[in-house]
């Protein structure tokens, strides 16, 4: 079955630590996205990638980094520079910008 | 920056009633999409309506788009307890940037 897999489902970060959230898709989609969702809120775009080896900042990129070395994979690193990382992180993919996005089931990140 | 604004923020109805959610936006769009999110899960795409379309149906869902008023509505008919979820609109701007609104939390009581 095609889809998007995010791992881990829950992640805890210590102060000063970088953590990496995994996102893998087997839908053969060119575009991939990372969103942050705070309780009771909508989605805010962190980074997106339209093609392998290329990505752009979204609305809240500070304190985050990404890579897109393979079409299937778009990992997100939450760096120690992100002072308020506690949130629900969602990865999505689509055939191209403006088309329907397929979402993973998210990673919930908390601070220890 | 969020492009769409959903209204109401929360809606509570009885099973069998219809639920209407609205989305307003600010700039011209290519299309507008509605998504559903069950608690603790990812979003699921429901329906896409293009800027040159006025109405679309999918099962118990009906979406309208009024580009002159920059607004859209999602109607769920004959609601069920299983429809309880948050519903988000997403607007794809002319440069293909897509942004999500803050969502409407729908509760359907059995």
PDB file of C-alpha atoms in Angstrom:
ATOM      1  CA  UNK A   1       0.000   0.000   0.000  1.00  0.00           C
ATOM      2  CA  UNK A   2       1.272   3.453  -0.862  1.00  0.00           C
ATOM      3  CA  UNK A   3       1.579   6.039   1.827  1.00  0.00           C
ATOM      4  CA  UNK A   4       3.692   8.177   4.087  1.00  0.00           C
ATOM      5  CA  UNK A   5       5.432   6.833   7.155  1.00  0.00           C
ATOM      6  CA  UNK A   6       6.585   9.082   9.942  1.00  0.00           C
ATOM      7  CA  UNK A   7       8.755   7.856  12.776  1.00  0.00           C
ATOM      8  CA  UNK A   8       8.976   7.817  15.669  1.00  0.00           C
ATOM      9  CA  UNK A   9       5.413   8.426  16.825  1.00  0.00           C
ATOM     10  CA  UNK A  10       6.657  10.017  20.076  1.00  0.00           C
ATOM     11  CA  UNK A  11      10.000  11.717  20.632  1.00  0.00           C
ATOM     12  CA  UNK A  12      11.563  13.403  23.613  1.00  0.00           C
ATOM     13  CA  UNK A  13      14.293  15.997  23.402  1.00  0.00           C
ATOM     14  CA  UNK A  14      16.726  17.067  26.069  1.00  0.00           C
ATOM     15  CA  UNK A  15      17.889  20.643  26.357  1.00  0.00           C
ATOM     16  CA  UNK A  16      20.587  21.479  23.814  1.00  0.00           C
ATOM     17  CA  UNK A  17      19.951  18.355  21.782  1.00  0.00           C
ATOM     18  CA  UNK A  18      19.209  18.050  18.088  1.00  0.00           C
ATOM     19  CA  UNK A  19      16.631  15.464  17.082  1.00  0.00           C
ATOM     20  CA  UNK A  20      15.671  14.148  13.642  1.00  0.00           C
ATOM     21  CA  UNK A  21      12.165  13.190  12.558  1.00  0.00           C
ATOM     22  CA  UNK A  22      11.869  10.699   9.742  1.00  0.00           C
ATOM     23  CA  UNK A  23       9.448  10.935   6.798  1.00  0.00           C
ATOM     24  CA  UNK A  24       9.354   8.353   4.009  1.00  0.00           C
ATOM     25  CA  UNK A  25       6.865   8.098   1.123  1.00  0.00           C
ATOM     26  CA  UNK A  26       6.360   5.455  -1.537  1.00  0.00           C
ATOM     27  CA  UNK A  27       3.814   7.409  -3.558  1.00  0.00           C
ATOM     28  CA  UNK A  28       6.405   8.588  -6.101  1.00  0.00           C
ATOM     29  CA  UNK A  29       5.505  12.179  -5.234  1.00  0.00           C
ATOM     30  CA  UNK A  30       7.872  14.982  -6.178  1.00  0.00           C
ATOM     31  CA  UNK A  31       6.800  17.475  -3.496  1.00  0.00           C
ATOM     32  CA  UNK A  32       7.163  16.978   0.251  1.00  0.00           C
ATOM     33  CA  UNK A  33       6.300  19.221   3.197  1.00  0.00           C
ATOM     34  CA  UNK A  34       6.838  19.576   6.935  1.00  0.00           C
ATOM     35  CA  UNK A  35       4.233  21.237   9.142  1.00  0.00           C
ATOM     36  CA  UNK A  36       4.051  22.075  12.803  1.00  0.00           C
ATOM     37  CA  UNK A  37       0.717  21.897  14.649  1.00  0.00           C
ATOM     38  CA  UNK A  38       0.252  23.308  18.134  1.00  0.00           C
ATOM     39  CA  UNK A  39      -2.719  22.243  20.306  1.00  0.00           C
ATOM     40  CA  UNK A  40      -6.025  23.433  18.877  1.00  0.00           C
ATOM     41  CA  UNK A  41      -4.262  25.234  16.039  1.00  0.00           C
ATOM     42  CA  UNK A  42      -3.890  24.891  12.312  1.00  0.00           C
ATOM     43  CA  UNK A  43      -0.824  23.806  10.382  1.00  0.00           C
ATOM     44  CA  UNK A  44       2.186  26.056   9.913  1.00  0.00           C
ATOM     45  CA  UNK A  45       4.619  25.297   7.107  1.00  0.00           C
ATOM     46  CA  UNK A  46       8.222  24.716   8.188  1.00  0.00           C
ATOM     47  CA  UNK A  47       9.964  23.598   4.981  1.00  0.00           C
ATOM     48  CA  UNK A  48       8.991  22.180   1.623  1.00  0.00           C
ATOM     49  CA  UNK A  49      10.754  20.505  -1.251  1.00  0.00           C
ATOM     50  CA  UNK A  50       9.533  20.379  -4.835  1.00  0.00           C
ATOM     51  CA  UNK A  51      12.309  18.156  -6.134  1.00  0.00           C
ATOM     52  CA  UNK A  52      15.281  16.124  -4.963  1.00  0.00           C
ATOM     53  CA  UNK A  53      18.257  18.178  -3.708  1.00  0.00           C
ATOM     54  CA  UNK A  54      16.166  21.329  -3.439  1.00  0.00           C
ATOM     55  CA  UNK A  55      14.059  22.762  -0.614  1.00  0.00           C
ATOM     56  CA  UNK A  56      12.652  26.101   0.512  1.00  0.00           C
ATOM     57  CA  UNK A  57      11.877  27.696   3.845  1.00  0.00           C
ATOM     58  CA  UNK A  58       8.274  27.952   4.891  1.00  0.00           C
ATOM     59  CA  UNK A  59       6.766  30.387   7.366  1.00  0.00           C
ATOM     60  CA  UNK A  60       8.522  29.124  10.529  1.00  0.00           C
ATOM     61  CA  UNK A  61      11.869  27.641   9.382  1.00  0.00           C
ATOM     62  CA  UNK A  62      14.031  29.111  12.160  1.00  0.00           C
ATOM     63  CA  UNK A  63      15.487  26.384  14.389  1.00  0.00           C
ATOM     64  CA  UNK A  64      14.783  23.626  11.847  1.00  0.00           C
ATOM     65  CA  UNK A  65      16.755  22.039   9.020  1.00  0.00           C
ATOM     66  CA  UNK A  66      15.927  19.514   6.286  1.00  0.00           C
ATOM     67  CA  UNK A  67      17.554  17.508   3.523  1.00  0.00           C
ATOM     68  CA  UNK A  68      16.169  15.902   0.377  1.00  0.00           C
ATOM     69  CA  UNK A  69      18.789  13.489  -0.906  1.00  0.00           C
ATOM     70  CA  UNK A  70      16.259  10.943  -2.138  1.00  0.00           C
ATOM     71  CA  UNK A  71      12.814  11.375  -3.636  1.00  0.00           C
ATOM     72  CA  UNK A  72      11.312   9.107  -0.990  1.00  0.00           C
ATOM     73  CA  UNK A  73      12.804  10.744   2.090  1.00  0.00           C
ATOM     74  CA  UNK A  74      12.531  14.207   3.685  1.00  0.00           C
ATOM     75  CA  UNK A  75      13.924  14.165   7.249  1.00  0.00           C
ATOM     76  CA  UNK A  76      13.438  17.145   9.555  1.00  0.00           C
ATOM     77  CA  UNK A  77      15.988  18.080  12.213  1.00  0.00           C
ATOM     78  CA  UNK A  78      14.808  20.127  15.167  1.00  0.00           C
ATOM     79  CA  UNK A  79      17.910  21.914  16.368  1.00  0.00           C
ATOM     80  CA  UNK A  80      18.762  23.268  19.791  1.00  0.00           C
ATOM     81  CA  UNK A  81      18.109  26.726  18.354  1.00  0.00           C
ATOM     82  CA  UNK A  82      14.383  25.945  18.333  1.00  0.00           C
ATOM     83  CA  UNK A  83      13.463  27.101  21.834  1.00  0.00           C
ATOM     84  CA  UNK A  84       9.880  25.900  21.852  1.00  0.00           C
ATOM     85  CA  UNK A  85       9.877  22.606  19.947  1.00  0.00           C
ATOM     86  CA  UNK A  86       6.998  20.905  21.769  1.00  0.00           C
ATOM     87  CA  UNK A  87       4.404  20.267  19.063  1.00  0.00           C
ATOM     88  CA  UNK A  88       2.862  17.748  16.697  1.00  0.00           C
ATOM     89  CA  UNK A  89       4.883  17.492  13.468  1.00  0.00           C
ATOM     90  CA  UNK A  90       3.228  16.395  10.240  1.00  0.00           C
ATOM     91  CA  UNK A  91       4.892  15.391   6.990  1.00  0.00           C
ATOM     92  CA  UNK A  92       3.000  15.432   3.698  1.00  0.00           C
ATOM     93  CA  UNK A  93       3.619  14.802   0.024  1.00  0.00           C
ATOM     94  CA  UNK A  94       1.894  15.643  -3.245  1.00  0.00           C
ATOM     95  CA  UNK A  95       2.422  15.151  -6.961  1.00  0.00           C
ATOM     96  CA  UNK A  96       3.122  18.885  -7.251  1.00  0.00           C
ATOM     97  CA  UNK A  97       2.385  22.166  -5.523  1.00  0.00           C
ATOM     98  CA  UNK A  98      -1.293  23.036  -5.138  1.00  0.00           C
ATOM     99  CA  UNK A  99      -2.399  19.404  -5.520  1.00  0.00           C
ATOM    100  CA  UNK A 100      -3.947  17.345  -2.709  1.00  0.00           C
ATOM    101  CA  UNK A 101      -1.479  16.413  -0.009  1.00  0.00           C
ATOM    102  CA  UNK A 102      -1.140  12.999   1.598  1.00  0.00           C
ATOM    103  CA  UNK A 103      -0.183  13.099   5.257  1.00  0.00           C
ATOM    104  CA  UNK A 104       1.657  10.834   7.629  1.00  0.00           C
ATOM    105  CA  UNK A 105       0.303  10.203  11.119  1.00  0.00           C
ATOM    106  CA  UNK A 106       2.674  12.631  12.764  1.00  0.00           C
ATOM    107  CA  UNK A 107       5.396  12.725  15.391  1.00  0.00           C
ATOM    108  CA  UNK A 108       4.681  14.250  18.783  1.00  0.00           C
ATOM    109  CA  UNK A 109       7.799  15.946  20.144  1.00  0.00           C
ATOM    110  CA  UNK A 110       8.150  16.858  23.809  1.00  0.00           C
ATOM    111  CA  UNK A 111      10.864  18.391  25.958  1.00  0.00           C
ATOM    112  CA  UNK A 112      12.347  16.380  28.814  1.00  0.00           C
TER     113      UNK A 112
ATOM    114  CA  UNK B   1       1.051  32.890   7.385  1.00  0.00           C
ATOM    115  CA  UNK B   2      -2.413  31.363   7.286  1.00  0.00           C
ATOM    116  CA  UNK B   3      -4.479  32.133   4.228  1.00  0.00           C
ATOM    117  CA  UNK B   4      -7.831  30.582   5.166  1.00  0.00           C
ATOM    118  CA  UNK B   5      -9.908  31.334   8.232  1.00  0.00           C
ATOM    119  CA  UNK B   6     -12.527  28.785   9.247  1.00  0.00           C
ATOM    120  CA  UNK B   7     -15.744  29.665  10.973  1.00  0.00           C
ATOM    121  CA  UNK B   8     -16.980  28.598  13.444  1.00  0.00           C
ATOM    122  CA  UNK B   9     -14.000  27.462  15.511  1.00  0.00           C
ATOM    123  CA  UNK B  10     -16.137  24.741  17.073  1.00  0.00           C
ATOM    124  CA  UNK B  11     -19.494  23.210  16.193  1.00  0.00           C
ATOM    125  CA  UNK B  12     -21.560  20.701  18.143  1.00  0.00           C
ATOM    126  CA  UNK B  13     -24.602  19.001  16.601  1.00  0.00           C
ATOM    127  CA  UNK B  14     -26.778  15.932  17.015  1.00  0.00           C
ATOM    128  CA  UNK B  15     -26.427  12.882  14.814  1.00  0.00           C
ATOM    129  CA  UNK B  16     -28.563  13.219  11.699  1.00  0.00           C
ATOM    130  CA  UNK B  17     -28.282  17.007  11.546  1.00  0.00           C
ATOM    131  CA  UNK B  18     -26.365  18.860   8.856  1.00  0.00           C
ATOM    132  CA  UNK B  19     -23.062  20.591   9.633  1.00  0.00           C
ATOM    133  CA  UNK B  20     -21.889  23.688   7.784  1.00  0.00           C
ATOM    134  CA  UNK B  21     -18.388  25.101   8.056  1.00  0.00           C
ATOM    135  CA  UNK B  22     -17.112  28.208   6.321  1.00  0.00           C
ATOM    136  CA  UNK B  23     -13.721  29.317   5.081  1.00  0.00           C
ATOM    137  CA  UNK B  24     -12.722  32.834   4.096  1.00  0.00           C
ATOM    138  CA  UNK B  25      -9.485  33.819   2.414  1.00  0.00           C
ATOM    139  CA  UNK B  26      -7.697  36.964   1.331  1.00  0.00           C
ATOM    140  CA  UNK B  27      -5.917  36.538  -2.004  1.00  0.00           C
ATOM    141  CA  UNK B  28      -6.816  35.022  -5.366  1.00  0.00           C
ATOM    142  CA  UNK B  29      -6.536  31.252  -5.526  1.00  0.00           C
ATOM    143  CA  UNK B  30      -6.032  28.383  -7.967  1.00  0.00           C
ATOM    144  CA  UNK B  31      -8.057  25.998  -5.865  1.00  0.00           C
ATOM    145  CA  UNK B  32      -9.383  25.415  -2.390  1.00  0.00           C
ATOM    146  CA  UNK B  33      -9.226  22.095  -0.583  1.00  0.00           C
ATOM    147  CA  UNK B  34     -10.934  20.660   2.476  1.00  0.00           C
ATOM    148  CA  UNK B  35      -9.270  18.183   4.818  1.00  0.00           C
ATOM    149  CA  UNK B  36     -10.342  16.215   7.847  1.00  0.00           C
ATOM    150  CA  UNK B  37      -8.203  15.368  10.886  1.00  0.00           C
ATOM    151  CA  UNK B  38      -9.129  12.841  13.517  1.00  0.00           C
ATOM    152  CA  UNK B  39      -7.571  13.443  16.926  1.00  0.00           C
ATOM    153  CA  UNK B  40      -3.861  12.628  16.970  1.00  0.00           C
ATOM    154  CA  UNK B  41      -3.757  11.649  13.301  1.00  0.00           C
ATOM    155  CA  UNK B  42      -2.661  13.167  10.021  1.00  0.00           C
ATOM    156  CA  UNK B  43      -4.978  15.092   7.714  1.00  0.00           C
ATOM    157  CA  UNK B  44      -7.020  13.347   5.064  1.00  0.00           C
ATOM    158  CA  UNK B  45      -7.934  15.118   1.833  1.00  0.00           C
ATOM    159  CA  UNK B  46     -11.704  15.321   1.268  1.00  0.00           C
ATOM    160  CA  UNK B  47     -12.375  17.454  -1.767  1.00  0.00           C
ATOM    161  CA  UNK B  48     -10.739  20.009  -4.094  1.00  0.00           C
ATOM    162  CA  UNK B  49     -12.666  22.783  -5.824  1.00  0.00           C
ATOM    163  CA  UNK B  50     -11.039  24.845  -8.557  1.00  0.00           C
ATOM    164  CA  UNK B  51     -11.398  28.603  -8.807  1.00  0.00           C
ATOM    165  CA  UNK B  52     -13.651  28.288 -11.878  1.00  0.00           C
ATOM    166  CA  UNK B  53     -16.022  25.871 -10.118  1.00  0.00           C
ATOM    167  CA  UNK B  54     -18.898  26.913  -7.884  1.00  0.00           C
ATOM    168  CA  UNK B  55     -20.025  23.644  -6.326  1.00  0.00           C
ATOM    169  CA  UNK B  56     -18.791  20.064  -5.895  1.00  0.00           C
ATOM    170  CA  UNK B  57     -20.268  17.011  -4.280  1.00  0.00           C
ATOM    171  CA  UNK B  58     -18.715  13.885  -2.855  1.00  0.00           C
ATOM    172  CA  UNK B  59     -21.027  11.500  -1.047  1.00  0.00           C
ATOM    173  CA  UNK B  60     -22.499  13.415   1.930  1.00  0.00           C
ATOM    174  CA  UNK B  61     -20.140  16.345   1.332  1.00  0.00           C
ATOM    175  CA  UNK B  62     -21.053  19.462  -0.572  1.00  0.00           C
ATOM    176  CA  UNK B  63     -18.549  22.259  -1.129  1.00  0.00           C
ATOM    177  CA  UNK B  64     -19.323  25.668  -2.549  1.00  0.00           C
ATOM    178  CA  UNK B  65     -16.926  28.387  -3.628  1.00  0.00           C
ATOM    179  CA  UNK B  66     -17.697  32.075  -4.078  1.00  0.00           C
ATOM    180  CA  UNK B  67     -14.597  33.769  -5.469  1.00  0.00           C
ATOM    181  CA  UNK B  68     -16.259  37.200  -5.432  1.00  0.00           C
ATOM    182  CA  UNK B  69     -16.653  36.922  -1.660  1.00  0.00           C
ATOM    183  CA  UNK B  70     -13.452  34.900  -1.245  1.00  0.00           C
ATOM    184  CA  UNK B  71     -15.272  32.251   0.731  1.00  0.00           C
ATOM    185  CA  UNK B  72     -16.119  28.577   0.678  1.00  0.00           C
ATOM    186  CA  UNK B  73     -18.425  26.357   2.667  1.00  0.00           C
ATOM    187  CA  UNK B  74     -18.369  22.657   3.500  1.00  0.00           C
ATOM    188  CA  UNK B  75     -21.709  21.001   4.189  1.00  0.00           C
ATOM    189  CA  UNK B  76     -21.871  17.536   5.730  1.00  0.00           C
ATOM    190  CA  UNK B  77     -25.383  16.137   5.452  1.00  0.00           C
ATOM    191  CA  UNK B  78     -26.973  13.587   7.785  1.00  0.00           C
ATOM    192  CA  UNK B  79     -23.986  13.697  10.121  1.00  0.00           C
ATOM    193  CA  UNK B  80     -22.797  10.663  12.038  1.00  0.00           C
ATOM    194  CA  UNK B  81     -20.815  10.312  15.261  1.00  0.00           C
ATOM    195  CA  UNK B  82     -17.911   9.120  13.104  1.00  0.00           C
ATOM    196  CA  UNK B  83     -17.808  12.564  11.442  1.00  0.00           C
ATOM    197  CA  UNK B  84     -16.447  13.994  14.703  1.00  0.00           C
ATOM    198  CA  UNK B  85     -13.097  15.527  13.721  1.00  0.00           C
ATOM    199  CA  UNK B  86     -11.421  18.811  12.874  1.00  0.00           C
ATOM    200  CA  UNK B  87     -11.965  20.151   9.383  1.00  0.00           C
ATOM    201  CA  UNK B  88      -9.466  22.425   7.637  1.00  0.00           C
ATOM    202  CA  UNK B  89      -9.588  24.437   4.462  1.00  0.00           C
ATOM    203  CA  UNK B  90      -6.409  24.959   2.468  1.00  0.00           C
ATOM    204  CA  UNK B  91      -6.029  27.574  -0.229  1.00  0.00           C
ATOM    205  CA  UNK B  92      -3.620  27.192  -3.138  1.00  0.00           C
ATOM    206  CA  UNK B  93      -2.612  30.670  -4.266  1.00  0.00           C
ATOM    207  CA  UNK B  94      -1.819  31.631  -7.836  1.00  0.00           C
ATOM    208  CA  UNK B  95       1.890  30.950  -7.239  1.00  0.00           C
ATOM    209  CA  UNK B  96       0.865  27.457  -6.019  1.00  0.00           C
ATOM    210  CA  UNK B  97       1.740  28.226  -2.403  1.00  0.00           C
ATOM    211  CA  UNK B  98      -0.754  26.393  -0.221  1.00  0.00           C
ATOM    212  CA  UNK B  99      -1.706  27.361   3.315  1.00  0.00           C
ATOM    213  CA  UNK B 100      -4.048  25.829   5.871  1.00  0.00           C
ATOM    214  CA  UNK B 101      -6.536  27.565   8.116  1.00  0.00           C
ATOM    215  CA  UNK B 102      -6.931  27.006  11.864  1.00  0.00           C
ATOM    216  CA  UNK B 103      -9.783  24.536  11.450  1.00  0.00           C
ATOM    217  CA  UNK B 104     -13.293  23.889  12.743  1.00  0.00           C
ATOM    218  CA  UNK B 105     -13.687  21.284  15.473  1.00  0.00           C
ATOM    219  CA  UNK B 106     -16.898  19.342  14.797  1.00  0.00           C
ATOM    220  CA  UNK B 107     -18.533  17.198  17.464  1.00  0.00           C
ATOM    221  CA  UNK B 108     -21.450  14.989  16.454  1.00  0.00           C
ATOM    222  CA  UNK B 109     -23.361  13.658  19.448  1.00  0.00           C
ATOM    223  CA  UNK B 110     -25.013  10.242  19.113  1.00  0.00           C
TER     224      UNK B 110
END
